[in-house]
PDB file of C-alpha atoms in Angstrom:
ATOM      1  CA  GLN A  63     105.968  67.167 -45.045  1.00 62.00           C
ATOM      2  CA  LYS A  64     104.606  66.840 -41.524  1.00 69.00           C
ATOM      3  CA  GLU A  65     104.508  63.313 -40.152  1.00 87.00           C
ATOM      4  CA  VAL A  66     100.879  63.659 -39.085  1.00 92.00           C
ATOM      5  CA  GLU A  67      98.685  66.305 -40.620  1.00 93.00           C
ATOM      6  CA  GLN A  68      95.113  67.198 -39.705  1.00 94.00           C
ATOM      7  CA  ASN A  69      92.574  69.241 -41.612  1.00 84.00           C
ATOM      8  CA  SER A  70      93.007  72.864 -40.783  1.00 76.00           C
ATOM      9  CA  GLY A  71      90.418  74.349 -38.521  1.00 79.00           C
ATOM     10  CA  PRO A  72      88.690  75.671 -36.791  1.00 92.00           C
ATOM     11  CA  LEU A  73      85.663  73.580 -37.702  1.00 94.00           C
ATOM     12  CA  SER A  74      82.248  74.872 -36.739  1.00 96.00           C
ATOM     13  CA  VAL A  75      79.103  72.743 -36.951  1.00 96.00           C
ATOM     14  CA  PRO A  76      75.555  73.218 -35.671  1.00 97.00           C
ATOM     15  CA  GLU A  77      74.261  71.078 -32.840  1.00 97.00           C
ATOM     16  CA  GLY A  78      72.970  67.763 -34.118  1.00 97.00           C
ATOM     17  CA  ALA A  79      75.136  67.751 -37.250  1.00 97.00           C
ATOM     18  CA  ILE A  80      77.945  65.368 -38.173  1.00 97.00           C
ATOM     19  CA  ALA A  81      81.456  66.656 -37.554  1.00 96.00           C
ATOM     20  CA  SER A  82      84.153  65.171 -39.773  1.00 96.00           C
ATOM     21  CA  LEU A  83      87.785  65.309 -38.736  1.00 97.00           C
ATOM     22  CA  ASN A  84      90.547  64.117 -41.029  1.00 96.00           C
ATOM     23  CA  CYS A  85      94.146  63.084 -40.600  1.00 95.00           C
ATOM     24  CA  THR A  86      96.882  61.879 -42.930  1.00 95.00           C
ATOM     25  CA  TYR A  87     100.216  60.363 -41.954  1.00 93.00           C
ATOM     26  CA  SER A  88     103.468  59.889 -43.776  1.00 90.00           C
ATOM     27  CA  ASP A  89     104.994  56.766 -42.185  1.00 82.00           C
ATOM     28  CA  ARG A  90     103.616  53.851 -44.152  1.00 79.00           C
ATOM     29  CA  VAL A  91     104.565  51.285 -41.504  1.00 78.00           C
ATOM     30  CA  SER A  92     102.387  52.925 -38.841  1.00 77.00           C
ATOM     31  CA  GLN A  93     100.243  50.384 -37.054  1.00 78.00           C
ATOM     32  CA  SER A  94      98.220  52.147 -34.369  1.00 85.00           C
ATOM     33  CA  PHE A  95      96.011  55.194 -34.654  1.00 90.00           C
ATOM     34  CA  PHE A  96      94.354  57.221 -31.953  1.00 91.00           C
ATOM     35  CA  TRP A  97      92.026  60.169 -31.565  1.00 95.00           C
ATOM     36  CA  TYR A  98      92.391  62.275 -28.450  1.00 95.00           C
ATOM     37  CA  ARG A  99      90.107  65.061 -27.295  1.00 96.00           C
ATOM     38  CA  GLN A 100      91.551  68.013 -25.407  1.00 96.00           C
ATOM     39  CA  TYR A 101      89.408  70.603 -23.719  1.00 96.00           C
ATOM     40  CA  SER A 102      90.958  74.027 -23.213  1.00 93.00           C
ATOM     41  CA  GLY A 103      93.357  73.966 -20.278  1.00 91.00           C
ATOM     42  CA  LYS A 104      93.014  70.208 -19.811  1.00 93.00           C
ATOM     43  CA  SER A 105      95.004  67.122 -20.714  1.00 94.00           C
ATOM     44  CA  PRO A 106      94.344  65.002 -23.814  1.00 94.00           C
ATOM     45  CA  GLU A 107      91.980  62.079 -23.259  1.00 92.00           C
ATOM     46  CA  LEU A 108      91.639  59.089 -25.551  1.00 91.00           C
ATOM     47  CA  ILE A 109      88.305  58.727 -27.320  1.00 93.00           C
ATOM     48  CA  MET A 110      89.083  56.192 -30.056  1.00 91.00           C
ATOM     49  CA  SER A 111      91.801  53.798 -31.132  1.00 90.00           C
ATOM     50  CA  ILE A 112      91.880  51.868 -34.393  1.00 91.00           C
ATOM     51  CA  TYR A 113      94.339  49.323 -35.740  1.00 87.00           C
ATOM     52  CA  SER A 114      92.681  47.710 -38.790  1.00 88.00           C
ATOM     53  CA  ASN A 115      91.357  49.088 -42.039  1.00 92.00           C
ATOM     54  CA  GLY A 116      87.685  49.946 -42.003  1.00 94.00           C
ATOM     55  CA  ASP A 117      85.327  51.542 -39.537  1.00 95.00           C
ATOM     56  CA  LYS A 118      85.156  51.315 -35.770  1.00 94.00           C
ATOM     57  CA  GLU A 119      82.137  52.683 -33.969  1.00 96.00           C
ATOM     58  CA  ASP A 120      81.767  53.666 -30.331  1.00 94.00           C
ATOM     59  CA  GLY A 121      78.563  55.489 -29.472  1.00 96.00           C
ATOM     60  CA  ARG A 122      78.400  58.712 -31.472  1.00 97.00           C
ATOM     61  CA  PHE A 123      82.007  58.336 -32.613  1.00 97.00           C
ATOM     62  CA  THR A 124      83.214  56.446 -35.689  1.00 97.00           C
ATOM     63  CA  ALA A 125      86.864  56.130 -36.629  1.00 96.00           C
ATOM     64  CA  GLN A 126      87.772  55.182 -40.185  1.00 97.00           C
ATOM     65  CA  LEU A 127      91.165  53.889 -41.264  1.00 95.00           C
ATOM     66  CA  ASN A 128      92.537  53.462 -44.767  1.00 95.00           C
ATOM     67  CA  LYS A 129      96.171  52.357 -44.614  1.00 91.00           C
ATOM     68  CA  ALA A 130      96.583  52.303 -48.390  1.00 92.00           C
ATOM     69  CA  SER A 131      95.697  56.000 -48.514  1.00 93.00           C
ATOM     70  CA  GLN A 132      97.426  56.668 -45.166  1.00 93.00           C
ATOM     71  CA  TYR A 133      94.296  58.307 -43.925  1.00 94.00           C
ATOM     72  CA  VAL A 134      92.351  58.170 -40.678  1.00 96.00           C
ATOM     73  CA  SER A 135      89.211  60.089 -39.841  1.00 97.00           C
ATOM     74  CA  LEU A 136      86.817  60.658 -36.971  1.00 97.00           C
ATOM     75  CA  LEU A 137      83.109  61.247 -37.410  1.00 97.00           C
ATOM     76  CA  ILE A 138      81.031  62.628 -34.570  1.00 97.00           C
ATOM     77  CA  ARG A 139      77.322  62.127 -35.078  1.00 98.00           C
ATOM     78  CA  ASP A 140      74.662  64.232 -33.386  1.00 97.00           C
ATOM     79  CA  SER A 141      77.290  66.756 -32.338  1.00 97.00           C
ATOM     80  CA  GLN A 142      76.740  68.403 -28.968  1.00 97.00           C
ATOM     81  CA  PRO A 143      78.130  71.665 -27.578  1.00 97.00           C
ATOM     82  CA  SER A 144      80.053  69.522 -25.087  1.00 96.00           C
ATOM     83  CA  ASP A 145      81.997  68.091 -28.053  1.00 97.00           C
ATOM     84  CA  SER A 146      83.593  71.502 -28.571  1.00 97.00           C
ATOM     85  CA  ALA A 147      87.306  70.868 -28.048  1.00 97.00           C
ATOM     86  CA  THR A 148      90.571  70.322 -29.886  1.00 96.00           C
ATOM     87  CA  TYR A 149      90.823  66.878 -31.487  1.00 97.00           C
ATOM     88  CA  LEU A 150      94.269  65.386 -31.818  1.00 96.00           C
ATOM     89  CA  CYS A 151      95.139  62.613 -34.230  1.00 95.00           C
ATOM     90  CA  ALA A 152      98.036  60.434 -33.065  1.00 92.00           C
ATOM     91  CA  VAL A 153      99.952  57.726 -34.839  1.00 90.00           C
ATOM     92  CA  SER A 154     102.194  55.068 -33.397  1.00 84.00           C
ATOM     93  CA  PRO A 155     104.760  53.571 -35.748  1.00 72.00           C
ATOM     94  CA  SER A 156     105.490  49.895 -35.879  1.00 60.00           C
ATOM     95  CA  ASN A 157     107.423  48.671 -32.876  1.00 54.00           C
ATOM     96  CA  ALA A 158     109.625  46.527 -35.078  1.00 48.00           C
ATOM     97  CA  GLY A 159     113.184  47.072 -33.904  1.00 46.00           C
ATOM     98  CA  GLY A 160     111.996  48.630 -30.647  1.00 48.00           C
ATOM     99  CA  THR A 161     113.286  52.117 -31.365  1.00 49.00           C
ATOM    100  CA  SER A 162     109.833  53.622 -31.531  1.00 54.00           C
ATOM    101  CA  TYR A 163     108.785  52.053 -28.234  1.00 59.00           C
ATOM    102  CA  GLY A 164     105.404  53.500 -27.386  1.00 67.00           C
ATOM    103  CA  LYS A 165     106.059  56.721 -29.265  1.00 79.00           C
ATOM    104  CA  LEU A 166     102.988  58.677 -30.342  1.00 85.00           C
ATOM    105  CA  THR A 167     103.330  61.333 -33.023  1.00 88.00           C
ATOM    106  CA  PHE A 168     100.551  63.898 -32.882  1.00 92.00           C
ATOM    107  CA  GLY A 169      99.019  66.115 -35.505  1.00 93.00           C
ATOM    108  CA  GLN A 170      98.593  69.799 -34.864  1.00 93.00           C
ATOM    109  CA  GLY A 171      94.988  69.374 -33.761  1.00 94.00           C
ATOM    110  CA  THR A 172      91.660  70.571 -35.133  1.00 95.00           C
ATOM    111  CA  ILE A 173      89.527  72.912 -33.062  1.00 95.00           C
ATOM    112  CA  LEU A 174      85.876  71.905 -33.207  1.00 96.00           C
ATOM    113  CA  THR A 175      83.089  74.237 -32.141  1.00 97.00           C
ATOM    114  CA  VAL A 176      79.521  72.965 -31.938  1.00 97.00           C
ATOM    115  CA  HIS A 177      77.084  75.855 -31.742  1.00 95.00           C
ATOM    116  CA  PRO A 178      73.531  75.526 -30.427  1.00 91.00           C
TER     117      PRO A 178
ATOM    118  CA  ASP B 827      92.243  58.810  -7.242  1.00 63.00           C
ATOM    119  CA  THR B 828      94.372  60.573  -9.824  1.00 68.00           C
ATOM    120  CA  ALA B 829      95.921  58.066 -12.226  1.00 91.00           C
ATOM    121  CA  VAL B 830      98.824  60.217 -13.438  1.00 95.00           C
ATOM    122  CA  SER B 831      99.649  63.143 -11.187  1.00 96.00           C
ATOM    123  CA  GLN B 832     102.258  65.778 -11.692  1.00 96.00           C
ATOM    124  CA  THR B 833     103.453  68.724  -9.610  1.00 96.00           C
ATOM    125  CA  PRO B 834     103.567  71.629  -9.716  1.00 97.00           C
ATOM    126  CA  LYS B 835     100.618  72.498 -11.925  1.00 96.00           C
ATOM    127  CA  TYR B 836     101.801  76.062 -12.450  1.00 97.00           C
ATOM    128  CA  LEU B 837     105.353  77.308 -12.353  1.00 96.00           C
ATOM    129  CA  VAL B 838     106.603  80.816 -13.097  1.00 97.00           C
ATOM    130  CA  THR B 839     110.338  81.274 -12.950  1.00 97.00           C
ATOM    131  CA  GLN B 840     113.112  83.483 -14.232  1.00 97.00           C
ATOM    132  CA  MET B 841     115.499  82.738 -17.062  1.00 97.00           C
ATOM    133  CA  GLY B 842     118.573  80.889 -15.946  1.00 97.00           C
ATOM    134  CA  ASN B 843     116.904  79.112 -13.043  1.00 97.00           C
ATOM    135  CA  ASP B 844     116.791  75.346 -12.555  1.00 97.00           C
ATOM    136  CA  LYS B 845     113.434  73.689 -11.897  1.00 97.00           C
ATOM    137  CA  SER B 846     111.938  70.224 -11.555  1.00 97.00           C
ATOM    138  CA  ILE B 847     108.559  68.724 -12.338  1.00 98.00           C
ATOM    139  CA  LYS B 848     107.547  65.529 -10.587  1.00 97.00           C
ATOM    140  CA  CYS B 849     105.276  62.805 -11.920  1.00 97.00           C
ATOM    141  CA  GLU B 850     103.753  59.717 -10.379  1.00 97.00           C
ATOM    142  CA  GLN B 851     101.352  57.123 -11.768  1.00 96.00           C
ATOM    143  CA  ASN B 852      99.309  54.580  -9.833  1.00 94.00           C
ATOM    144  CA  LEU B 853      98.125  52.590 -12.853  1.00 92.00           C
ATOM    145  CA  GLY B 854     100.791  49.919 -12.570  1.00 91.00           C
ATOM    146  CA  HIS B 855     102.188  50.864 -15.968  1.00 90.00           C
ATOM    147  CA  ASP B 856     105.761  50.107 -16.965  1.00 88.00           C
ATOM    148  CA  THR B 857     106.158  52.897 -19.489  1.00 89.00           C
ATOM    149  CA  MET B 858     106.214  56.614 -18.744  1.00 92.00           C
ATOM    150  CA  TYR B 859     106.680  59.656 -20.922  1.00 93.00           C
ATOM    151  CA  TRP B 860     107.248  63.376 -20.987  1.00 95.00           C
ATOM    152  CA  TYR B 861     105.474  65.342 -23.700  1.00 95.00           C
ATOM    153  CA  LYS B 862     105.745  69.067 -24.396  1.00 96.00           C
ATOM    154  CA  GLN B 863     102.857  71.148 -25.774  1.00 95.00           C
ATOM    155  CA  ASP B 864     103.878  74.500 -27.175  1.00 91.00           C
ATOM    156  CA  SER B 865     101.863  77.687 -27.523  1.00 86.00           C
ATOM    157  CA  LYS B 866     100.391  76.425 -30.797  1.00 83.00           C
ATOM    158  CA  LYS B 867      99.089  73.333 -28.994  1.00 83.00           C
ATOM    159  CA  PHE B 868     101.502  71.045 -30.825  1.00 88.00           C
ATOM    160  CA  LEU B 869     102.151  68.018 -28.614  1.00 91.00           C
ATOM    161  CA  LYS B 870     105.549  66.352 -29.025  1.00 92.00           C
ATOM    162  CA  ILE B 871     107.261  63.528 -27.208  1.00 91.00           C
ATOM    163  CA  MET B 872     110.436  64.344 -25.302  1.00 93.00           C
ATOM    164  CA  PHE B 873     111.334  61.170 -23.431  1.00 91.00           C
ATOM    165  CA  SER B 874     110.064  57.671 -22.852  1.00 90.00           C
ATOM    166  CA  TYR B 875     111.100  55.301 -20.076  1.00 90.00           C
ATOM    167  CA  ASN B 876     110.254  51.635 -19.739  1.00 86.00           C
ATOM    168  CA  ASN B 877     110.732  50.145 -16.297  1.00 85.00           C
ATOM    169  CA  LYS B 878     113.225  52.879 -15.349  1.00 84.00           C
ATOM    170  CA  GLU B 879     115.216  52.525 -18.575  1.00 86.00           C
ATOM    171  CA  LEU B 880     115.437  55.413 -21.051  1.00 88.00           C
ATOM    172  CA  ILE B 881     113.996  54.280 -24.375  1.00 84.00           C
ATOM    173  CA  ILE B 882     113.257  57.450 -26.335  1.00 81.00           C
ATOM    174  CA  ASN B 883     115.166  60.730 -26.231  1.00 84.00           C
ATOM    175  CA  GLU B 884     113.836  62.971 -28.966  1.00 83.00           C
ATOM    176  CA  THR B 885     116.667  65.434 -29.649  1.00 78.00           C
ATOM    177  CA  VAL B 886     115.879  67.374 -26.532  1.00 88.00           C
ATOM    178  CA  PRO B 887     118.561  69.836 -25.292  1.00 91.00           C
ATOM    179  CA  ASN B 888     120.681  68.271 -22.580  1.00 91.00           C
ATOM    180  CA  ARG B 889     119.459  70.983 -20.196  1.00 96.00           C
ATOM    181  CA  PHE B 890     116.494  68.629 -19.817  1.00 96.00           C
ATOM    182  CA  SER B 891     117.272  65.592 -17.706  1.00 95.00           C
ATOM    183  CA  PRO B 892     114.631  62.999 -16.866  1.00 94.00           C
ATOM    184  CA  LYS B 893     115.038  60.694 -13.904  1.00 94.00           C
ATOM    185  CA  SER B 894     113.051  57.595 -13.069  1.00 94.00           C
ATOM    186  CA  PRO B 895     113.733  56.362  -9.525  1.00 93.00           C
ATOM    187  CA  ASP B 896     111.204  53.554 -10.002  1.00 92.00           C
ATOM    188  CA  LYS B 897     108.696  52.597 -12.653  1.00 90.00           C
ATOM    189  CA  ALA B 898     105.914  54.619 -10.995  1.00 94.00           C
ATOM    190  CA  HIS B 899     107.830  57.891 -11.033  1.00 96.00           C
ATOM    191  CA  LEU B 900     109.372  59.989 -13.763  1.00 96.00           C
ATOM    192  CA  ASN B 901     110.702  63.423 -12.918  1.00 97.00           C
ATOM    193  CA  LEU B 902     111.937  66.132 -15.260  1.00 97.00           C
ATOM    194  CA  HIS B 903     114.700  68.501 -14.281  1.00 97.00           C
ATOM    195  CA  ILE B 904     115.438  71.547 -16.412  1.00 97.00           C
ATOM    196  CA  ASN B 905     118.661  73.534 -16.050  1.00 96.00           C
ATOM    197  CA  SER B 906     119.306  77.110 -17.152  1.00 97.00           C
ATOM    198  CA  LEU B 907     115.730  77.779 -18.190  1.00 97.00           C
ATOM    199  CA  GLU B 908     115.172  79.780 -21.368  1.00 96.00           C
ATOM    200  CA  LEU B 909     112.188  81.780 -22.585  1.00 96.00           C
ATOM    201  CA  GLY B 910     111.533  79.141 -25.243  1.00 94.00           C
ATOM    202  CA  ASP B 911     111.032  76.497 -22.572  1.00 96.00           C
ATOM    203  CA  SER B 912     107.687  78.083 -21.707  1.00 96.00           C
ATOM    204  CA  ALA B 913     105.109  75.416 -22.483  1.00 96.00           C
ATOM    205  CA  VAL B 914     102.831  72.851 -20.927  1.00 97.00           C
ATOM    206  CA  TYR B 915     104.664  69.677 -19.947  1.00 97.00           C
ATOM    207  CA  PHE B 916     102.573  66.518 -19.785  1.00 97.00           C
ATOM    208  CA  CYS B 917     103.635  63.384 -18.024  1.00 96.00           C
ATOM    209  CA  ALA B 918     101.988  60.213 -19.314  1.00 94.00           C
ATOM    210  CA  SER B 919     102.057  56.480 -18.843  1.00 92.00           C
ATOM    211  CA  SER B 920     100.988  53.305 -20.630  1.00 88.00           C
ATOM    212  CA  LEU B 921     101.415  49.583 -20.669  1.00 82.00           C
ATOM    213  CA  PRO B 922     104.295  48.526 -22.902  1.00 72.00           C
ATOM    214  CA  PRO B 923     103.431  48.270 -26.600  1.00 66.00           C
ATOM    215  CA  GLN B 924     102.069  44.865 -27.577  1.00 62.00           C
ATOM    216  CA  GLY B 925     104.133  43.674 -30.507  1.00 56.00           C
ATOM    217  CA  ALA B 926     103.606  46.158 -33.294  1.00 52.00           C
ATOM    218  CA  PHE B 927     100.711  47.902 -31.606  1.00 61.00           C
ATOM    219  CA  GLY B 928     100.888  50.859 -29.317  1.00 62.00           C
ATOM    220  CA  ASN B 929      98.926  51.001 -26.106  1.00 72.00           C
ATOM    221  CA  THR B 930      96.665  53.731 -24.812  1.00 80.00           C
ATOM    222  CA  ILE B 931      98.631  56.561 -23.276  1.00 86.00           C
ATOM    223  CA  TYR B 932      97.145  58.251 -20.215  1.00 90.00           C
ATOM    224  CA  PHE B 933      98.141  61.851 -19.611  1.00 93.00           C
ATOM    225  CA  GLY B 934      98.578  63.768 -16.402  1.00 95.00           C
ATOM    226  CA  GLU B 935      96.928  67.152 -16.005  1.00 94.00           C
ATOM    227  CA  GLY B 936      99.967  69.075 -17.214  1.00 96.00           C
ATOM    228  CA  SER B 937     102.432  71.518 -15.710  1.00 97.00           C
ATOM    229  CA  TRP B 938     102.238  75.059 -17.061  1.00 97.00           C
ATOM    230  CA  LEU B 939     105.765  76.440 -17.122  1.00 97.00           C
ATOM    231  CA  THR B 940     106.296  80.146 -17.776  1.00 97.00           C
ATOM    232  CA  VAL B 941     109.825  81.499 -18.022  1.00 97.00           C
ATOM    233  CA  VAL B 942     110.138  85.266 -17.640  1.00 96.00           C
TER     234      VAL B 942
END
């Protein structure tokens, strides 16, 4: 089983729709969860971080975390063509013991295309 | 001002050669990383340094040797390059994790390495 698994893509949505990206993780002691966006040929850039169960909203983006189900998702409302990119889910395990110091484990990414 | 800068951006070299990639960050971070992104866009940590000390070494062949002369620099030297080393190598930096919680990781623009 992969440590971090994202819903297989590519995902295609019309402009103005809600895009839903999902991610599951296997390490139950994980504490920190991140969504990165990566445009083709560019570096990943952070768009959301979430640490507690529930929802976290930032503009058109909402991250949802359910630690009991080991599930984290990203909703993009009013999707725009400029949202077309690969979205990477990343999980940071607990730093207890220090051996995972700052380590991020990434999923394989979901390619999102928003068409006009 | 580029926060995390790495050189060269593109590198084409022959099998068996030795090459280096340099990285510098001006964010004042203590922690720096090397990540590798393969042809399937899977992003995986290779090394992590905190204040010049090696913290994470993720079962990377010993042909790969990171060096951190100071906490703002982390270079990657690769000996005896192989075809399978072709990938994008991202340098990154962050503040140290806060207790159990990871901190945002900022990526450089990547170095595209092609081994022929």
